[in-house]
CSV table of C-alpha atoms in Angstrom, one decimal:
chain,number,residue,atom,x,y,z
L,1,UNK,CA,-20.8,17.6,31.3
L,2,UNK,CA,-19.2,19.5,28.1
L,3,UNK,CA,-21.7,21.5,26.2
L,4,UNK,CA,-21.6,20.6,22.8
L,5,UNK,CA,-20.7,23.5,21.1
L,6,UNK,CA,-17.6,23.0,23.8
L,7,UNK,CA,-17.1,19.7,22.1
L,8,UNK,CA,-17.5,21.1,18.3
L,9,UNK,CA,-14.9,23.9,18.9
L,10,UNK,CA,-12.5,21.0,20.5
L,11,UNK,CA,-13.1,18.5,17.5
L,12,UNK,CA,-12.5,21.2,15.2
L,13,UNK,CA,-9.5,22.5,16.9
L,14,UNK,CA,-8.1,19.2,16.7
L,15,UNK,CA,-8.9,18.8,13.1
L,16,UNK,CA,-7.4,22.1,12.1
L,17,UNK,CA,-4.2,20.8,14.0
L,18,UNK,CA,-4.0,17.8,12.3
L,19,UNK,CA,-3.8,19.3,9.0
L,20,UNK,CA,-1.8,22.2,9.7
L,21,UNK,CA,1.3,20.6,11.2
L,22,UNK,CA,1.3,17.6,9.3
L,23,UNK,CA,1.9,20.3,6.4
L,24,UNK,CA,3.9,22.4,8.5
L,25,UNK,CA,5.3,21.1,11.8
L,26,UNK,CA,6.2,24.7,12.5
L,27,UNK,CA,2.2,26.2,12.2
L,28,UNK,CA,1.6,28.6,15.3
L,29,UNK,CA,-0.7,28.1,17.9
L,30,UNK,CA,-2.3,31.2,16.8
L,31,UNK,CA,-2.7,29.9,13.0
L,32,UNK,CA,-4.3,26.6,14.4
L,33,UNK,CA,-6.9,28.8,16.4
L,34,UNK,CA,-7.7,31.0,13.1
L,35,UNK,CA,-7.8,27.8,10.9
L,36,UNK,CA,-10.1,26.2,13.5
L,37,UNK,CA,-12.4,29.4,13.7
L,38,UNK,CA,-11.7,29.7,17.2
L,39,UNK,CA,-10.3,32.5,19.4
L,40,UNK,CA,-6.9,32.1,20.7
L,41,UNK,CA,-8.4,32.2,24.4
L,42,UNK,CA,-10.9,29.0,23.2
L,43,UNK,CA,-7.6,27.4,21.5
L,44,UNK,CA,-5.8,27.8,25.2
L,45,UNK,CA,-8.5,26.6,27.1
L,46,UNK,CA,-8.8,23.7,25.8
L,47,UNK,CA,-5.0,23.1,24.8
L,48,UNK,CA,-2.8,25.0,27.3
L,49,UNK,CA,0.3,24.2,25.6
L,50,UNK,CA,1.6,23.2,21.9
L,51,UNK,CA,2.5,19.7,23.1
L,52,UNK,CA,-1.1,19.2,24.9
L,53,UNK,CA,-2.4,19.7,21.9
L,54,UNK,CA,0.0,17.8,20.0
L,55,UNK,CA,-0.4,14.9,22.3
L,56,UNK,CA,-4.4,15.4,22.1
L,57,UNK,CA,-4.3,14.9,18.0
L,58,UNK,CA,-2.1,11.8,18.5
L,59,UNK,CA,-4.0,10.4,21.1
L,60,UNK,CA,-7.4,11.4,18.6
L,61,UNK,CA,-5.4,9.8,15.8
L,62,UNK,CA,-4.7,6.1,18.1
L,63,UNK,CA,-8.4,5.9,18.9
L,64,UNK,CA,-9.5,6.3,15.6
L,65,UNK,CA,-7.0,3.5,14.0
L,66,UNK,CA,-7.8,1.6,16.9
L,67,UNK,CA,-11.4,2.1,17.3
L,68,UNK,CA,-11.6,1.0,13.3
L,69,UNK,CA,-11.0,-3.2,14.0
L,70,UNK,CA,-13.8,-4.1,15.3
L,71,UNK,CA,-15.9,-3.1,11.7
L,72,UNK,CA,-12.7,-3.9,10.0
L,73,UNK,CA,-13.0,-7.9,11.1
L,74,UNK,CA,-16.8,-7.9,10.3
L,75,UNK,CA,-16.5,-7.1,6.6
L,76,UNK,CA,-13.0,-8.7,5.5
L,77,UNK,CA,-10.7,-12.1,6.7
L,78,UNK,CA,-8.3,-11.6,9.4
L,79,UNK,CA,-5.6,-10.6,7.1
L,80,UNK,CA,-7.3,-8.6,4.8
L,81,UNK,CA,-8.7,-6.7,7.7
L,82,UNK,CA,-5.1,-6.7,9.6
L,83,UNK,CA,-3.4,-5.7,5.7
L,84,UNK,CA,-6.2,-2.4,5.5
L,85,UNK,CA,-6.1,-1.6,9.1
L,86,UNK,CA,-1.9,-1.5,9.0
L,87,UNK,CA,-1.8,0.7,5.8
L,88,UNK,CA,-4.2,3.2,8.0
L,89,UNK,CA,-1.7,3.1,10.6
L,90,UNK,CA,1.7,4.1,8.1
L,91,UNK,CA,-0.2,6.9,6.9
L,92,UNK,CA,-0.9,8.1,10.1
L,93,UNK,CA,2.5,7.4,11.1
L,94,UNK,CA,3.9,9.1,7.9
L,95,UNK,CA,2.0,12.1,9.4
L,96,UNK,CA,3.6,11.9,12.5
L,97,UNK,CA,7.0,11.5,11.2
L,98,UNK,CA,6.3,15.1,9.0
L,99,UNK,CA,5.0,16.8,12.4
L,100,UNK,CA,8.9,17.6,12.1
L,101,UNK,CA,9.2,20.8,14.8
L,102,UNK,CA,6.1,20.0,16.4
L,103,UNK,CA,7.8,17.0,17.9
L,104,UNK,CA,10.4,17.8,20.8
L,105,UNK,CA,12.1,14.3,22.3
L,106,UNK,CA,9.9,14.8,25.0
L,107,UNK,CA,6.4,14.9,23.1
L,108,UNK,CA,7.6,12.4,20.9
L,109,UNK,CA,8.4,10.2,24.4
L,110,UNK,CA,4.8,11.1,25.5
L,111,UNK,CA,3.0,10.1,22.1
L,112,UNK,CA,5.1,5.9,21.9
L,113,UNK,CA,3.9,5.6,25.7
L,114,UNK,CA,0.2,6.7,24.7
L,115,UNK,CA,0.2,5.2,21.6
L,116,UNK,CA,2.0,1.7,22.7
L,117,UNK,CA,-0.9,0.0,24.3
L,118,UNK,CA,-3.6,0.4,21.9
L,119,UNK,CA,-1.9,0.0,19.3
L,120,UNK,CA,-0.4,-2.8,20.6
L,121,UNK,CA,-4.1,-4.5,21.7
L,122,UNK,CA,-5.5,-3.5,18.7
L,123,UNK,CA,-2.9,-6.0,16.8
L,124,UNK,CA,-3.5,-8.6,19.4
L,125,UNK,CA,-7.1,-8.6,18.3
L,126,UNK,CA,-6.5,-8.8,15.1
L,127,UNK,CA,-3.9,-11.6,14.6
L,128,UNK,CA,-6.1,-13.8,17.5
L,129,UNK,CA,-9.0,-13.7,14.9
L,130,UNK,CA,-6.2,-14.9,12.3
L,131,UNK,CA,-5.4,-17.6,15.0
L,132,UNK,CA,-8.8,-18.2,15.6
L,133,UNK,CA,-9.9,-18.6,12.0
L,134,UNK,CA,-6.7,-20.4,11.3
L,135,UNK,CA,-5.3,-18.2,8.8
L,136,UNK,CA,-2.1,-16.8,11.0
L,137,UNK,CA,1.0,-18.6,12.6
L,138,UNK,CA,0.0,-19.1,16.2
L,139,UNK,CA,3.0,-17.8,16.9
L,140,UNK,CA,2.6,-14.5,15.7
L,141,UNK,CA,3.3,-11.8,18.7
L,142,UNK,CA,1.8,-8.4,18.4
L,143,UNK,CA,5.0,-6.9,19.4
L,144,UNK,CA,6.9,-8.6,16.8
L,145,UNK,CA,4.4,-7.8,14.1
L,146,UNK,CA,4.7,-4.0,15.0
L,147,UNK,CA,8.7,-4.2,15.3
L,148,UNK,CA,8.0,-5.2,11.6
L,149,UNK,CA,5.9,-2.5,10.7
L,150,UNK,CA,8.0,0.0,11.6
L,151,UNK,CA,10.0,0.1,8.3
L,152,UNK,CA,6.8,0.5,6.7
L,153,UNK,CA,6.3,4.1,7.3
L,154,UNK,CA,10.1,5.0,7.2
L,155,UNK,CA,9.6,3.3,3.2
L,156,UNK,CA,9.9,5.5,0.3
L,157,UNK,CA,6.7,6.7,-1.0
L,158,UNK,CA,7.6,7.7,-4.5
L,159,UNK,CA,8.3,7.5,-6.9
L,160,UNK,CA,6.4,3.9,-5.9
L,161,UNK,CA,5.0,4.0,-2.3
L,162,UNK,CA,7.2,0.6,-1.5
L,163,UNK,CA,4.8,-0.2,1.8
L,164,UNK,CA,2.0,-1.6,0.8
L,165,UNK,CA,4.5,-4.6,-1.5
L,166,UNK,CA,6.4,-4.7,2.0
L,167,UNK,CA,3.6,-5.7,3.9
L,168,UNK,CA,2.4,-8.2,1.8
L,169,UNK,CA,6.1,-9.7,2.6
L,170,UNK,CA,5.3,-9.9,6.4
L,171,UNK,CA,1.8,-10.9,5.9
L,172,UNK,CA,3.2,-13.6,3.4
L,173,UNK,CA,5.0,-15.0,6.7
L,174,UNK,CA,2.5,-14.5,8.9
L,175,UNK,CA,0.3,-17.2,7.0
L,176,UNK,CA,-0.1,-20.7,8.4
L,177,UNK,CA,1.4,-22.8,5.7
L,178,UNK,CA,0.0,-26.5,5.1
L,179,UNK,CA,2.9,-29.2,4.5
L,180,UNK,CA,3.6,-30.2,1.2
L,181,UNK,CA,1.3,-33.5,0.7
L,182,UNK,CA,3.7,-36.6,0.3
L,183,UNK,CA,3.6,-38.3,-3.1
């Protein structure tokens, strides 16, 4: 059992880290631990290394998108829920992308295999209430939709963020489309 002030100086270590290398991918361990209000030896305890704790925000960062579909398919349709809950996941994404230093081949390895699954499930659930519902192409694959996605966050972002018009191109296809009546 953690104690909880154990569990407050993790969560805020993890929050300090998030903002500090997505602004600078090069931020020290020992500038995360200041900007977390934490000791260096409380920074290292939890996070022995830089890519643990890399890894740790990602892996923070997956449950949080991921945790979000549930609430996301009780208050809007399939797509709308799938269109909000993929604009969450550029933007994290975008963060990623500007960890820039803080990402060696290896750690950037680590975070697709600890990121793939959820991710993946959590787009499973959302397009199977679209098939459910009757609102998305029954032969909509998770996989494919995230192959997709991935331009999304590579998009330009001004002077126009072009991502948001993208996506409603791929959830323009993913639509089941009724036959044109005869006449």
């Amino acid at each position: 059992m953690v104690r909880s002030d154990a569990r407050e100086n993790r969560a805020r270590i993890l929050a300090a880290a998030r903002e500090a290398l997505a602004a600078d991918g090069g931020t020290s361990m020992n500038q995360i631990a200041q900007r977390a209000g934490v000791g260096a030896g409380t920074l290292y305890r939890n996070f022995p290394t830089r890519e643990a704790l890399v890894l740790a925000v990602n892996q923070d960062e997956v449950a949080r998108i991921t945790g979000t579909v549930p609430d996301l398919l009780a208050q809007s349709p399939p797509l709308e829920a799938l269109r909000h809950w993929t604009m969450d996941l550029v933007e994290a994404m975008r963060r990623k992308h500007g960890l820039g230093d803080a990402l060696t081949p290896a750690v950037h390895q680590a975070i697709n295999e600890q990121s793939y699954g959820p991710v993946i499930a959590a787009i499973t659930e959302l397009l199977d209430a679209g098939k459910k519902d009757g609102s998305i192409r029954a032969d909509a694959a998770p996989g494919d939709f995230l192959q997709l996605t991935g331009a999304l966050w590579r998009a330009a972002s001004s002077p126009v963020d072009r991502a948001p018009h993208m996506l409603a191109l791929i959830l323009d296809g993913l639509r089941t489309h009724q036959a044109p009546s005869a006449r």
